[in-house]
PDB file of C-alpha atoms in Angstrom:
ATOM      1  CA  UNK A   1       0.000   0.000   0.000  1.00 43.00           C
ATOM      2  CA  UNK A   2       1.434   3.342  -1.026  1.00 46.00           C
ATOM      3  CA  UNK A   3       1.672   6.078   1.531  1.00 50.00           C
ATOM      4  CA  UNK A   4       0.958   9.369  -0.194  1.00 47.00           C
ATOM      5  CA  UNK A   5       1.127  12.210   2.241  1.00 50.00           C
ATOM      6  CA  UNK A   6       0.566  15.821   1.406  1.00 49.00           C
ATOM      7  CA  UNK A   7       4.323  16.460   1.732  1.00 50.00           C
ATOM      8  CA  UNK A   8       5.125  13.872  -0.953  1.00 53.00           C
ATOM      9  CA  UNK A   9       2.439  15.215  -3.270  1.00 53.00           C
ATOM     10  CA  UNK A  10       3.695  18.793  -3.127  1.00 58.00           C
ATOM     11  CA  UNK A  11       5.634  19.832  -6.213  1.00 62.00           C
ATOM     12  CA  UNK A  12       9.223  20.802  -5.644  1.00 66.00           C
ATOM     13  CA  UNK A  13      10.170  24.439  -6.045  1.00 74.00           C
ATOM     14  CA  UNK A  14      12.950  25.540  -8.369  1.00 75.00           C
ATOM     15  CA  UNK A  15      15.294  26.343  -5.476  1.00 81.00           C
ATOM     16  CA  UNK A  16      14.646  22.953  -3.890  1.00 83.00           C
ATOM     17  CA  UNK A  17      15.428  21.202  -7.162  1.00 81.00           C
ATOM     18  CA  UNK A  18      18.669  23.165  -7.461  1.00 83.00           C
ATOM     19  CA  UNK A  19      19.603  22.183  -3.877  1.00 87.00           C
ATOM     20  CA  UNK A  20      18.962  18.479  -4.567  1.00 89.00           C
ATOM     21  CA  UNK A  21      20.866  18.643  -7.853  1.00 85.00           C
ATOM     22  CA  UNK A  22      23.794  20.376  -6.147  1.00 86.00           C
ATOM     23  CA  UNK A  23      23.861  17.808  -3.345  1.00 91.00           C
ATOM     24  CA  UNK A  24      23.733  14.795  -5.638  1.00 89.00           C
ATOM     25  CA  UNK A  25      26.339  16.055  -8.107  1.00 84.00           C
ATOM     26  CA  UNK A  26      28.692  17.031  -5.282  1.00 86.00           C
ATOM     27  CA  UNK A  27      28.453  13.565  -3.740  1.00 89.00           C
ATOM     28  CA  UNK A  28      28.744  11.754  -7.064  1.00 84.00           C
ATOM     29  CA  UNK A  29      31.869  13.687  -8.043  1.00 81.00           C
ATOM     30  CA  UNK A  30      33.782  14.162  -4.825  1.00 84.00           C
ATOM     31  CA  UNK A  31      33.339  10.816  -3.032  1.00 86.00           C
ATOM     32  CA  UNK A  32      35.085   8.824  -5.800  1.00 82.00           C
ATOM     33  CA  UNK A  33      37.644  11.604  -6.192  1.00 80.00           C
ATOM     34  CA  UNK A  34      38.696  11.514  -2.544  1.00 82.00           C
ATOM     35  CA  UNK A  35      38.760   7.709  -2.471  1.00 82.00           C
ATOM     36  CA  UNK A  36      40.977   7.721  -5.562  1.00 79.00           C
ATOM     37  CA  UNK A  37      43.200  10.543  -4.272  1.00 77.00           C
ATOM     38  CA  UNK A  38      43.822   8.946  -0.862  1.00 78.00           C
ATOM     39  CA  UNK A  39      44.526   5.515  -2.341  1.00 78.00           C
ATOM     40  CA  UNK A  40      46.836   7.027  -4.906  1.00 75.00           C
ATOM     41  CA  UNK A  41      48.654   9.050  -2.274  1.00 73.00           C
ATOM     42  CA  UNK A  42      49.128   5.930  -0.116  1.00 73.00           C
ATOM     43  CA  UNK A  43      50.644   4.011  -3.037  1.00 73.00           C
ATOM     44  CA  UNK A  44      52.671   6.898  -4.424  1.00 68.00           C
ATOM     45  CA  UNK A  45      54.229   8.141  -1.201  1.00 64.00           C
ATOM     46  CA  UNK A  46      55.318  11.662  -0.317  1.00 57.00           C
ATOM     47  CA  UNK A  47      58.785  11.466  -1.840  1.00 57.00           C
ATOM     48  CA  UNK A  48      57.513  11.880  -5.390  1.00 56.00           C
ATOM     49  CA  UNK A  49      56.967  15.545  -6.022  1.00 52.00           C
ATOM     50  CA  UNK A  50      55.399  14.919  -9.416  1.00 56.00           C
ATOM     51  CA  UNK A  51      52.683  12.809  -7.806  1.00 60.00           C
ATOM     52  CA  UNK A  52      51.819  15.602  -5.407  1.00 63.00           C
ATOM     53  CA  UNK A  53      51.685  18.142  -8.201  1.00 62.00           C
ATOM     54  CA  UNK A  54      49.491  15.878 -10.320  1.00 68.00           C
ATOM     55  CA  UNK A  55      47.176  15.343  -7.335  1.00 61.00           C
ATOM     56  CA  UNK A  56      46.896  19.088  -6.831  1.00 63.00           C
ATOM     57  CA  UNK A  57      45.981  19.577 -10.478  1.00 70.00           C
ATOM     58  CA  UNK A  58      43.506  16.700 -10.367  1.00 69.00           C
ATOM     59  CA  UNK A  59      41.614  18.600  -7.677  1.00 65.00           C
ATOM     60  CA  UNK A  60      40.539  21.132 -10.284  1.00 69.00           C
ATOM     61  CA  UNK A  61      38.964  18.511 -12.532  1.00 77.00           C
ATOM     62  CA  UNK A  62      35.979  17.659 -10.252  1.00 72.00           C
ATOM     63  CA  UNK A  63      35.317  21.349  -9.708  1.00 72.00           C
ATOM     64  CA  UNK A  64      35.084  21.955 -13.457  1.00 80.00           C
ATOM     65  CA  UNK A  65      32.941  18.851 -13.977  1.00 80.00           C
ATOM     66  CA  UNK A  66      30.685  19.857 -11.090  1.00 74.00           C
ATOM     67  CA  UNK A  67      30.106  23.318 -12.505  1.00 76.00           C
ATOM     68  CA  UNK A  68      29.331  21.975 -15.981  1.00 85.00           C
ATOM     69  CA  UNK A  69      26.890  19.442 -14.514  1.00 79.00           C
ATOM     70  CA  UNK A  70      25.268  22.035 -12.278  1.00 76.00           C
ATOM     71  CA  UNK A  71      24.745  24.385 -15.196  1.00 81.00           C
ATOM     72  CA  UNK A  72      23.263  21.615 -17.347  1.00 84.00           C
ATOM     73  CA  UNK A  73      21.028  20.211 -14.617  1.00 78.00           C
ATOM     74  CA  UNK A  74      20.038  23.697 -13.479  1.00 74.00           C
ATOM     75  CA  UNK A  75      18.959  24.524 -17.023  1.00 80.00           C
ATOM     76  CA  UNK A  76      16.983  21.268 -17.166  1.00 81.00           C
ATOM     77  CA  UNK A  77      15.242  22.137 -13.886  1.00 72.00           C
ATOM     78  CA  UNK A  78      14.648  25.641 -15.226  1.00 73.00           C
ATOM     79  CA  UNK A  79      12.908  24.339 -18.330  1.00 77.00           C
ATOM     80  CA  UNK A  80      10.977  21.626 -16.469  1.00 75.00           C
ATOM     81  CA  UNK A  81       9.577  23.968 -13.827  1.00 68.00           C
ATOM     82  CA  UNK A  82       8.966  26.795 -16.235  1.00 65.00           C
ATOM     83  CA  UNK A  83      10.799  30.032 -16.685  1.00 57.00           C
ATOM     84  CA  UNK A  84       8.584  31.768 -14.154  1.00 59.00           C
ATOM     85  CA  UNK A  85       9.880  29.620 -11.269  1.00 54.00           C
ATOM     86  CA  UNK A  86      13.485  30.733 -11.602  1.00 53.00           C
ATOM     87  CA  UNK A  87      12.546  34.402 -11.877  1.00 61.00           C
ATOM     88  CA  UNK A  88      10.723  34.449  -8.547  1.00 65.00           C
ATOM     89  CA  UNK A  89      12.330  36.771  -6.069  1.00 71.00           C
ATOM     90  CA  UNK A  90      13.661  35.256  -2.873  1.00 68.00           C
ATOM     91  CA  UNK A  91      11.359  35.854   0.068  1.00 76.00           C
ATOM     92  CA  UNK A  92      11.943  35.671   3.827  1.00 83.00           C
ATOM     93  CA  UNK A  93      11.555  31.888   3.835  1.00 83.00           C
ATOM     94  CA  UNK A  94      14.261  31.508   1.191  1.00 83.00           C
ATOM     95  CA  UNK A  95      16.569  33.834   3.110  1.00 87.00           C
ATOM     96  CA  UNK A  96      15.916  31.928   6.360  1.00 89.00           C
ATOM     97  CA  UNK A  97      16.629  28.572   4.711  1.00 89.00           C
ATOM     98  CA  UNK A  98      19.796  29.936   3.125  1.00 89.00           C
ATOM     99  CA  UNK A  99      20.953  31.476   6.418  1.00 91.00           C
ATOM    100  CA  UNK A 100      20.312  28.222   8.295  1.00 93.00           C
ATOM    101  CA  UNK A 101      22.191  26.233   5.644  1.00 93.00           C
ATOM    102  CA  UNK A 102      25.140  28.637   5.620  1.00 93.00           C
ATOM    103  CA  UNK A 103      25.331  28.582   9.425  1.00 95.00           C
ATOM    104  CA  UNK A 104      25.331  24.762   9.485  1.00 95.00           C
ATOM    105  CA  UNK A 105      28.021  24.634   6.782  1.00 94.00           C
ATOM    106  CA  UNK A 106      30.215  27.141   8.590  1.00 95.00           C
ATOM    107  CA  UNK A 107      29.903  25.266  11.885  1.00 93.00           C
ATOM    108  CA  UNK A 108      30.713  21.956  10.209  1.00 93.00           C
ATOM    109  CA  UNK A 109      33.766  23.500   8.550  1.00 92.00           C
ATOM    110  CA  UNK A 110      35.044  24.894  11.859  1.00 91.00           C
ATOM    111  CA  UNK A 111      34.419  21.596  13.656  1.00 90.00           C
ATOM    112  CA  UNK A 112      36.048  19.526  10.901  1.00 86.00           C
ATOM    113  CA  UNK A 113      39.076  21.771  10.710  1.00 83.00           C
ATOM    114  CA  UNK A 114      39.475  21.937  14.487  1.00 79.00           C
ATOM    115  CA  UNK A 115      38.770  18.284  15.177  1.00 77.00           C
ATOM    116  CA  UNK A 116      40.901  17.241  12.229  1.00 72.00           C
ATOM    117  CA  UNK A 117      43.882  19.247  13.404  1.00 69.00           C
ATOM    118  CA  UNK A 118      43.680  18.218  17.054  1.00 71.00           C
ATOM    119  CA  UNK A 119      43.003  14.575  16.167  1.00 70.00           C
ATOM    120  CA  UNK A 120      45.987  14.352  13.829  1.00 67.00           C
ATOM    121  CA  UNK A 121      48.377  16.276  16.078  1.00 64.00           C
ATOM    122  CA  UNK A 122      49.042  13.339  18.484  1.00 63.00           C
ATOM    123  CA  UNK A 123      49.694  11.019  15.528  1.00 61.00           C
ATOM    124  CA  UNK A 124      52.171  13.505  14.106  1.00 61.00           C
ATOM    125  CA  UNK A 125      53.988  13.906  17.414  1.00 60.00           C
ATOM    126  CA  UNK A 126      54.037  10.171  18.213  1.00 60.00           C
ATOM    127  CA  UNK A 127      55.175   8.984  14.778  1.00 58.00           C
ATOM    128  CA  UNK A 128      52.417   6.343  14.546  1.00 58.00           C
ATOM    129  CA  UNK A 129      50.558   5.742  11.315  1.00 56.00           C
ATOM    130  CA  UNK A 130      46.978   6.920  10.910  1.00 57.00           C
ATOM    131  CA  UNK A 131      44.359   5.938   8.359  1.00 57.00           C
ATOM    132  CA  UNK A 132      46.714   3.263   7.093  1.00 60.00           C
ATOM    133  CA  UNK A 133      49.197   5.906   5.955  1.00 62.00           C
ATOM    134  CA  UNK A 134      52.653   6.504   7.341  1.00 64.00           C
ATOM    135  CA  UNK A 135      53.261   9.797   9.105  1.00 61.00           C
ATOM    136  CA  UNK A 136      55.441  10.942   6.204  1.00 64.00           C
ATOM    137  CA  UNK A 137      52.498  10.506   3.836  1.00 65.00           C
ATOM    138  CA  UNK A 138      49.849  11.721   6.268  1.00 66.00           C
ATOM    139  CA  UNK A 139      51.597  15.003   6.958  1.00 67.00           C
ATOM    140  CA  UNK A 140      52.903  15.740   3.501  1.00 70.00           C
ATOM    141  CA  UNK A 141      51.685  19.034   2.024  1.00 71.00           C
ATOM    142  CA  UNK A 142      49.566  17.151  -0.504  1.00 73.00           C
ATOM    143  CA  UNK A 143      47.676  15.137   2.118  1.00 74.00           C
ATOM    144  CA  UNK A 144      47.141  18.164   4.350  1.00 75.00           C
ATOM    145  CA  UNK A 145      45.759  20.032   1.356  1.00 76.00           C
ATOM    146  CA  UNK A 146      43.463  17.088   0.629  1.00 79.00           C
ATOM    147  CA  UNK A 147      42.251  17.145   4.242  1.00 81.00           C
ATOM    148  CA  UNK A 148      41.504  20.855   4.022  1.00 83.00           C
ATOM    149  CA  UNK A 149      39.756  20.398   0.694  1.00 83.00           C
ATOM    150  CA  UNK A 150      37.695  17.549   2.193  1.00 86.00           C
ATOM    151  CA  UNK A 151      36.590  19.849   5.011  1.00 89.00           C
ATOM    152  CA  UNK A 152      35.365  22.456   2.506  1.00 91.00           C
ATOM    153  CA  UNK A 153      33.557  19.872   0.366  1.00 91.00           C
ATOM    154  CA  UNK A 154      31.924  18.361   3.459  1.00 92.00           C
ATOM    155  CA  UNK A 155      30.757  21.831   4.493  1.00 94.00           C
ATOM    156  CA  UNK A 156      29.171  22.310   1.066  1.00 94.00           C
ATOM    157  CA  UNK A 157      27.450  18.917   1.334  1.00 95.00           C
ATOM    158  CA  UNK A 158      26.055  19.999   4.706  1.00 96.00           C
ATOM    159  CA  UNK A 159      24.892  23.286   3.187  1.00 96.00           C
ATOM    160  CA  UNK A 160      23.122  21.652   0.239  1.00 95.00           C
ATOM    161  CA  UNK A 161      21.543  19.039   2.550  1.00 95.00           C
ATOM    162  CA  UNK A 162      20.170  21.640   4.959  1.00 95.00           C
ATOM    163  CA  UNK A 163      18.824  23.679   2.036  1.00 93.00           C
ATOM    164  CA  UNK A 164      17.092  20.695   0.428  1.00 92.00           C
ATOM    165  CA  UNK A 165      15.589  19.523   3.712  1.00 92.00           C
ATOM    166  CA  UNK A 166      14.561  23.072   4.595  1.00 91.00           C
ATOM    167  CA  UNK A 167      12.683  23.499   1.337  1.00 88.00           C
ATOM    168  CA  UNK A 168      11.070  20.071   1.686  1.00 86.00           C
ATOM    169  CA  UNK A 169       9.939  20.844   5.232  1.00 83.00           C
ATOM    170  CA  UNK A 170       8.787  24.293   4.231  1.00 73.00           C
ATOM    171  CA  UNK A 171      10.904  26.322   6.640  1.00 65.00           C
TER     172      UNK A 171
END
């Protein structure tokens, strides 16, 4: 028996569709990227400077792909919901949802950066391996940059999630 509540029957607004599209494309692009980057860094090791440089340049590829996908999917949502939906001015509800999402993303970024630093500091000082990586790999500039980049991407995932849920809940 299907459960059709009023919440499920409500059509999604343009801004909600953009939030869901942003969330899904971010997850689809960055989860495999970080898995690949960490595995590659563990195999490559910190002593190869070329590997670190290639990893840094590979970080730009998902960003470009994400923007191209967001533009394409945003245009599809624009045409599916009608041109009128995207031209609606943001009201107080939209501003409140955006403020709540930005606040949650900022807090998650601060917590991830702080917890990440203070969690890794004892490993660095003790010389023990963490996450299956030696301390030389874990604290190389490339891996620290990947950790910082992961914190920013996680904050964006939190932001898109809070936006999508806020629009679905209606506040």
